[in-house]
Tab-separated table of C-alpha atoms and ligand atoms in Angstrom:
chain	number	residue	atom	x	y	z
A	1	MET	CA	0.003	0.005	-0.007
A	2	THR	CA	1.407	3.384	-0.943
A	3	HIS	CA	0.758	6.426	1.139
A	4	PRO	CA	2.706	9.743	0.946
A	5	ASN	CA	3.961	9.207	4.479
A	6	PHE	CA	4.686	5.483	4.533
A	7	PHE	CA	4.478	2.275	2.537
A	8	VAL	CA	3.142	-1.024	3.742
A	9	ILE	CA	3.850	-4.445	2.278
A	10	PHE	CA	1.321	-7.151	2.897
A	11	GLU	CA	2.086	-10.781	2.243
A	12	VAL	CA	-1.332	-12.328	2.189
A	13	LYS	CA	-1.771	-15.984	3.157
A	14	ASN	CA	-5.041	-17.870	2.826
A	15	LEU	CA	-4.097	-20.991	4.732
A	16	SER	CA	-6.381	-22.696	7.201
A	17	GLY	CA	-5.426	-24.970	10.112
A	18	LYS	CA	-2.895	-24.482	12.852
A	19	LEU	CA	-0.096	-22.252	11.483
A	20	ILE	CA	3.103	-22.669	13.410
A	21	PHE	CA	5.633	-20.001	12.680
A	22	ASP	CA	9.111	-21.371	13.148
A	23	THR	CA	11.424	-18.387	12.950
A	24	GLU	CA	14.436	-20.373	13.974
A	25	TYR	CA	14.424	-22.620	10.975
A	26	ASN	CA	12.461	-20.213	8.738
A	27	GLN	CA	9.503	-22.411	8.002
A	28	LEU	CA	5.808	-22.337	8.386
A	29	ILE	CA	4.232	-25.577	9.509
A	30	ARG	CA	0.593	-26.121	8.873
A	31	GLN	CA	-1.179	-28.793	10.881
A	32	GLN	CA	-4.609	-29.801	9.688
A	33	GLU	CA	-6.538	-32.944	10.371
A	34	ASP	CA	-3.898	-35.686	10.415
A	35	ARG	CA	-1.328	-34.046	8.248
A	36	GLU	CA	1.488	-31.514	8.366
A	37	ASP	CA	2.491	-29.272	5.480
A	38	TYR	CA	5.576	-27.164	5.264
A	39	TYR	CA	5.927	-23.733	3.695
A	40	LYS	CA	8.617	-21.077	3.331
A	41	ASP	CA	8.686	-18.636	6.165
A	42	PRO	CA	6.340	-15.851	5.091
A	43	ILE	CA	8.038	-13.494	7.597
A	44	GLN	CA	11.341	-13.995	5.853
A	45	GLN	CA	9.565	-13.555	2.587
A	46	VAL	CA	8.014	-10.224	3.488
A	47	ASN	CA	11.346	-9.032	4.977
A	48	HIS	CA	12.971	-9.803	1.701
A	49	GLN	CA	10.335	-7.866	-0.189
A	50	HIS	CA	10.884	-4.951	2.204
A	51	PHE	CA	14.573	-5.065	1.398
A	52	GLN	CA	13.923	-5.205	-2.311
A	53	LEU	CA	11.487	-2.265	-2.254
A	54	GLU	CA	14.016	-0.149	-0.409
A	55	ASN	CA	16.637	-0.952	-2.979
A	56	TRP	CA	14.282	-0.379	-5.835
A	57	LEU	CA	13.365	3.076	-4.479
A	58	LYS	CA	17.079	3.924	-4.003
A	59	ARG	CA	18.003	2.707	-7.440
A	60	HIS	CA	15.317	4.817	-9.032
A	61	ARG	CA	16.116	7.884	-6.958
A	62	PHE	CA	12.894	7.980	-5.026
A	63	ASN	CA	13.008	9.040	-1.392
A	64	ASP	CA	14.151	5.837	0.248
A	65	ARG	CA	13.808	7.322	3.716
A	66	ILE	CA	10.061	6.778	3.583
A	67	PRO	CA	9.156	4.376	6.450
A	68	ILE	CA	8.260	0.915	5.085
A	69	TYR	CA	6.331	-1.591	7.123
A	70	SER	CA	5.750	-5.168	6.190
A	71	PHE	CA	3.309	-7.703	7.501
A	72	VAL	CA	2.205	-11.215	6.906
A	73	VAL	CA	-1.573	-11.135	6.737
A	74	ILE	CA	-3.680	-14.242	7.532
A	75	VAL	CA	-7.028	-13.993	5.823
A	76	ASN	CA	-8.448	-17.395	6.514
A	77	GLU	CA	-10.833	-17.460	9.451
A	78	ASN	CA	-10.071	-21.110	10.034
A	79	ALA	CA	-6.474	-20.533	10.817
A	80	LYS	CA	-4.907	-20.504	14.257
A	81	ILE	CA	-1.695	-18.496	14.422
A	82	GLU	CA	0.936	-19.977	16.755
A	83	PRO	CA	4.532	-19.040	17.370
A	84	LYS	CA	6.836	-22.094	17.648
A	85	ASN	CA	9.149	-20.552	20.218
A	86	LYS	CA	8.340	-18.402	23.149
A	87	GLY	CA	9.574	-14.877	22.697
A	88	ASP	CA	9.101	-14.905	18.973
A	89	LEU	CA	7.945	-11.549	17.772
A	90	ILE	CA	5.323	-13.137	15.594
A	91	SER	CA	2.632	-10.773	16.921
A	92	LYS	CA	4.581	-7.777	15.465
A	93	LYS	CA	4.813	-9.283	12.031
A	94	VAL	CA	1.791	-11.517	11.601
A	95	ALA	CA	-1.704	-10.163	11.744
A	96	ARG	CA	-5.209	-11.156	10.787
A	97	ASP	CA	-6.823	-9.136	8.045
A	98	THR	CA	-9.325	-7.875	10.585
A	99	LYS	CA	-6.539	-6.029	12.425
A	100	LEU	CA	-5.245	-4.257	9.317
A	101	LEU	CA	-7.495	-1.269	9.530
A	102	ASP	CA	-6.271	-0.517	13.097
A	103	THR	CA	-2.720	-0.930	11.939
A	104	ILE	CA	-3.203	1.474	9.054
A	105	ILE	CA	-4.985	4.011	11.292
A	106	SER	CA	-2.220	3.866	13.837
A	107	LEU	CA	0.424	4.292	11.150
A	108	HIS	CA	-1.480	7.231	9.818
A	109	LYS	CA	-1.553	8.836	13.233
A	110	THR	CA	2.144	8.345	13.954
A	111	HIS	CA	3.449	9.349	10.482
A	112	LYS	CA	2.720	13.009	9.926
A	113	LYS	CA	5.570	13.757	7.640
A	114	ALA	CA	5.102	13.251	3.920
A	115	PHE	CA	8.058	11.709	2.033
A	116	PHE	CA	6.135	11.414	-1.250
A	117	THR	CA	3.827	13.864	-2.952
A	118	ASN	CA	0.940	12.624	-5.013
A	119	ASN	CA	3.157	13.508	-7.954
A	120	ASP	CA	5.924	11.239	-6.671
A	121	LEU	CA	3.470	8.396	-6.241
A	122	ARG	CA	2.293	9.035	-9.756
A	123	ASN	CA	5.890	8.962	-11.041
A	124	LEU	CA	6.417	5.760	-9.231
A	125	GLN	CA	3.561	4.219	-11.172
A	126	GLU	CA	4.745	5.811	-14.399
A	127	LEU	CA	8.214	4.516	-13.999
A	128	LEU	CA	6.879	1.048	-13.651
A	129	ILE	CA	5.033	1.581	-16.895
A	130	LYS	CA	8.122	2.847	-18.588
A	131	LYS	CA	10.008	-0.313	-17.447
A	132	HIS	CA	7.524	-2.012	-19.702
A	133	ILE	CA	6.995	-5.208	-17.882
A	134	PRO	CA	4.370	-6.887	-20.058
A	135	SER	CA	1.884	-8.379	-17.774
A	136	ASP	CA	-0.212	-6.278	-15.373
A	137	PRO	CA	-0.233	-8.501	-12.320
A	138	GLU	CA	3.510	-8.578	-12.499
A	139	LEU	CA	3.655	-4.785	-12.385
A	140	LEU	CA	1.548	-4.731	-9.298
A	141	ASN	CA	3.473	-7.606	-7.787
A	142	LEU	CA	6.752	-5.847	-8.301
A	143	LEU	CA	5.757	-3.327	-5.685
A	144	LYS	CA	3.601	-5.744	-3.758
A	145	LEU	CA	0.614	-3.526	-4.574
A	146	ASN	CA	-2.955	-4.639	-4.695
A	147	ARG	CA	-5.327	-3.248	-7.208
A	148	GLU	CA	-7.097	-1.485	-4.340
A	149	ASP	CA	-3.963	0.443	-3.469
A	150	LEU	CA	-3.888	2.315	-6.772
A	151	LEU	CA	-5.107	5.794	-6.869
A	152	THR	CA	-8.000	5.863	-9.231
A	153	GLY	CA	-9.470	8.738	-11.224
A	154	VAL	CA	-8.072	11.168	-13.725
A	155	PHE	CA	-4.988	13.057	-12.706
A	156	CYS	CA	-4.435	16.755	-13.450
A	157	PRO	CA	-1.714	16.969	-16.086
A	158	GLU	CA	-0.424	20.162	-14.464
A	159	CYS	CA	-0.468	19.669	-10.753
A	160	SER	CA	-1.231	15.927	-10.439
A	161	ARG	CA	-4.343	16.512	-8.340
A	162	CYS	CA	-6.550	13.432	-8.404
A	163	PRO	CA	-9.360	12.930	-9.199
A	164	LEU	CA	-10.366	15.604	-11.610
A	165	LYS	CA	-14.073	16.397	-11.976
A	166	ARG	CA	-15.834	16.031	-15.294
A	167	ILE	CA	-17.974	19.013	-16.071
A	168	HIS	CA	-19.582	19.619	-19.431
A	169	GLY	CA	-17.331	17.247	-21.341
A	170	ARG	CA	-14.068	18.406	-19.770
A	171	TRP	CA	-11.922	17.425	-16.900
A	172	ILE	CA	-11.525	20.310	-14.461
A	173	CYS	CA	-8.886	20.568	-11.743
A	174	LEU	CA	-10.377	22.166	-8.647
A	175	ASP	CA	-6.839	23.044	-7.415
A	176	CYS	CA	-5.167	24.741	-10.335
A	177	SER	CA	-8.173	25.263	-12.661
A	178	THR	CA	-6.530	23.318	-15.518
A	179	ILE	CA	-9.079	22.177	-18.033
A	180	SER	CA	-8.384	19.134	-20.099
A	181	LYS	CA	-10.385	17.380	-22.782
A	182	ASN	CA	-8.457	14.113	-22.785
A	183	ALA	CA	-6.758	13.697	-19.377
A	184	HIS	CA	-8.602	10.390	-19.079
A	185	LEU	CA	-6.299	8.912	-21.763
A	186	GLN	CA	-3.414	8.551	-19.382
A	187	ALA	CA	-5.633	7.149	-16.682
A	188	LEU	CA	-6.929	4.515	-19.096
A	189	ARG	CA	-3.361	3.596	-20.226
A	190	ASP	CA	-2.493	3.045	-16.619
A	191	TYR	CA	-5.557	0.954	-16.172
A	192	ALA	CA	-4.639	-1.137	-19.177
A	193	LEU	CA	-1.159	-1.759	-17.907
A	194	LEU	CA	-1.754	-2.079	-14.218
A	195	ILE	CA	-5.201	-3.584	-13.901
A	196	ASN	CA	-6.685	-5.024	-17.038
A	197	PRO	CA	-6.245	-4.531	-20.828
A	198	THR	CA	-10.047	-4.549	-21.201
A	199	ILE	CA	-12.720	-2.467	-19.516
A	200	THR	CA	-16.511	-2.281	-19.361
A	201	ASN	CA	-18.681	0.786	-19.037
A	202	VAL	CA	-19.289	0.079	-15.297
A	203	GLU	CA	-15.557	-0.406	-14.639
A	204	LEU	CA	-14.713	2.759	-16.478
A	205	ARG	CA	-17.178	4.730	-14.414
A	206	LYS	CA	-15.760	3.406	-11.250
A	207	TYR	CA	-12.167	4.009	-12.271
A	208	LEU	CA	-12.653	7.559	-13.643
A	209	HIS	CA	-14.955	8.548	-10.805
A	210	THR	CA	-17.883	9.405	-13.002
A	211	ASP	CA	-21.433	8.271	-12.296
A	212	SER	CA	-22.838	8.874	-15.702
A	213	GLU	CA	-23.254	5.892	-17.990
A	214	ALA	CA	-23.657	8.285	-20.926
A	215	VAL	CA	-20.388	10.030	-20.220
A	216	ALA	CA	-18.610	6.640	-19.916
A	217	ASN	CA	-20.211	5.618	-23.189
A	218	TYR	CA	-19.183	8.845	-24.882
A	219	ILE	CA	-15.558	8.397	-23.679
A	220	LEU	CA	-15.475	4.698	-24.818
A	221	ILE	CA	-16.928	5.545	-28.261
A	222	SER	CA	-14.637	8.513	-28.787
A	223	LEU	CA	-11.589	6.249	-28.193
A	224	ASP	CA	-12.694	4.160	-31.125
A	225	LEU	CA	-11.749	0.869	-29.441
A	226	ASP	CA	-12.574	-2.603	-30.581
A	227	TYR	CA	-15.130	-4.320	-28.400
A	228	GLU	CA	-16.927	-7.544	-27.847
A	229	GLY	CA	-20.477	-8.088	-26.682
A	230	ILE	CA	-23.551	-5.987	-26.926
A	231	THR	CA	-24.597	-2.757	-25.359
A	232	LYS	CA	-24.090	-2.710	-21.525
A	233	SER	CA	-22.011	-5.826	-21.326
A	234	ARG	CA	-19.553	-4.670	-24.008
A	235	ILE	CA	-15.903	-5.320	-23.230
A	236	TYR	CA	-13.607	-2.721	-24.713
A	237	ASN	CA	-9.996	-3.474	-25.624
A	238	LEU	CA	-7.692	-0.785	-24.226
A	239	SER	CA	-4.475	-2.264	-25.577
A	240	PRO	CA	-4.146	0.132	-28.604
A	241	LEU	CA	-3.919	3.051	-26.109
A	242	GLN	CA	-0.684	1.705	-24.716
A	243	THR	CA	1.144	1.630	-28.058
A	244	GLU	CA	0.337	5.324	-28.390
A	245	ILE	CA	2.678	6.253	-25.542
A	246	LYS	CA	5.592	8.112	-27.047
A	247	GLU	CA	8.657	9.133	-25.132
B	1	ZN	ZN1	-4.316	20.879	-11.307
C-alpha cells in the first residue's frame, strides 16, 4: 500500500489450520486434520520484499527514507496463528486481516511527515510503466501492490491532483483550474497496464470517478476501441492506447 507518508507491504496468506511459525528454521508448519505441510517462512519472505523495495526506491532515486512496514496477513478465518518458540515476535509481524485497519490508522496517526507527494506516487507508477513489464499482475506484484492500493481517477496533467471532476465534457482541476479534454487517456493507459487490458462501461465509471453511463459511453466511443459483446455488457479493448505512448 502506498501512502505519501509510509508504505506497507502485505504478504497475504489464505491458509487454514494451525499455522506454526518457526522463525528459528524459517519455516511455516501447517497442521490440519492428520497431516502436516511445510511452507517457506512468510516473515522472511516479506522481509525480503521490504529489502527489495528499499533498494528499488534507491535505485530509481525515489526518497528511500520513507518508512516501510511489512506484515504477513492471515485472511483465513479457520487458521490458528501460533509461534513455535516463546519470545518470537510473531505478533509484530503476523496479523489477521481484521486487524489491518487498526494498523493502518495507527500508522496514519504516527506518521505526519510526507516523504512522497501525489506527484511522486504518480511518477512511481509511471516509472513502472516505462519499465515495460508486459503483464499487469507482474507490475503490481513488483511493488507488492494490490489493485485497491492504486489511486483511481483522472490526474491533473499540471499539478497531479486526483481525481479531476468531469464538467460539461471536460476534466476540471479544482486546485489549479486546468481544463483538459483528454486527461482520461493517461488514466486508461495506466488501467490497461496495471489492472486489465479490457474495460467495461461500469468499470470505467468506477475508475474515472464518474457516475454517468452516458459520459462513460461517450468516452469509450470517442476512443474508437474494438469491443466484444452488446450494449451494456460490452468489453472494450484498451491495448491500442498503450502503443500510443511516445517518449
Ligand atoms: Zn491541477
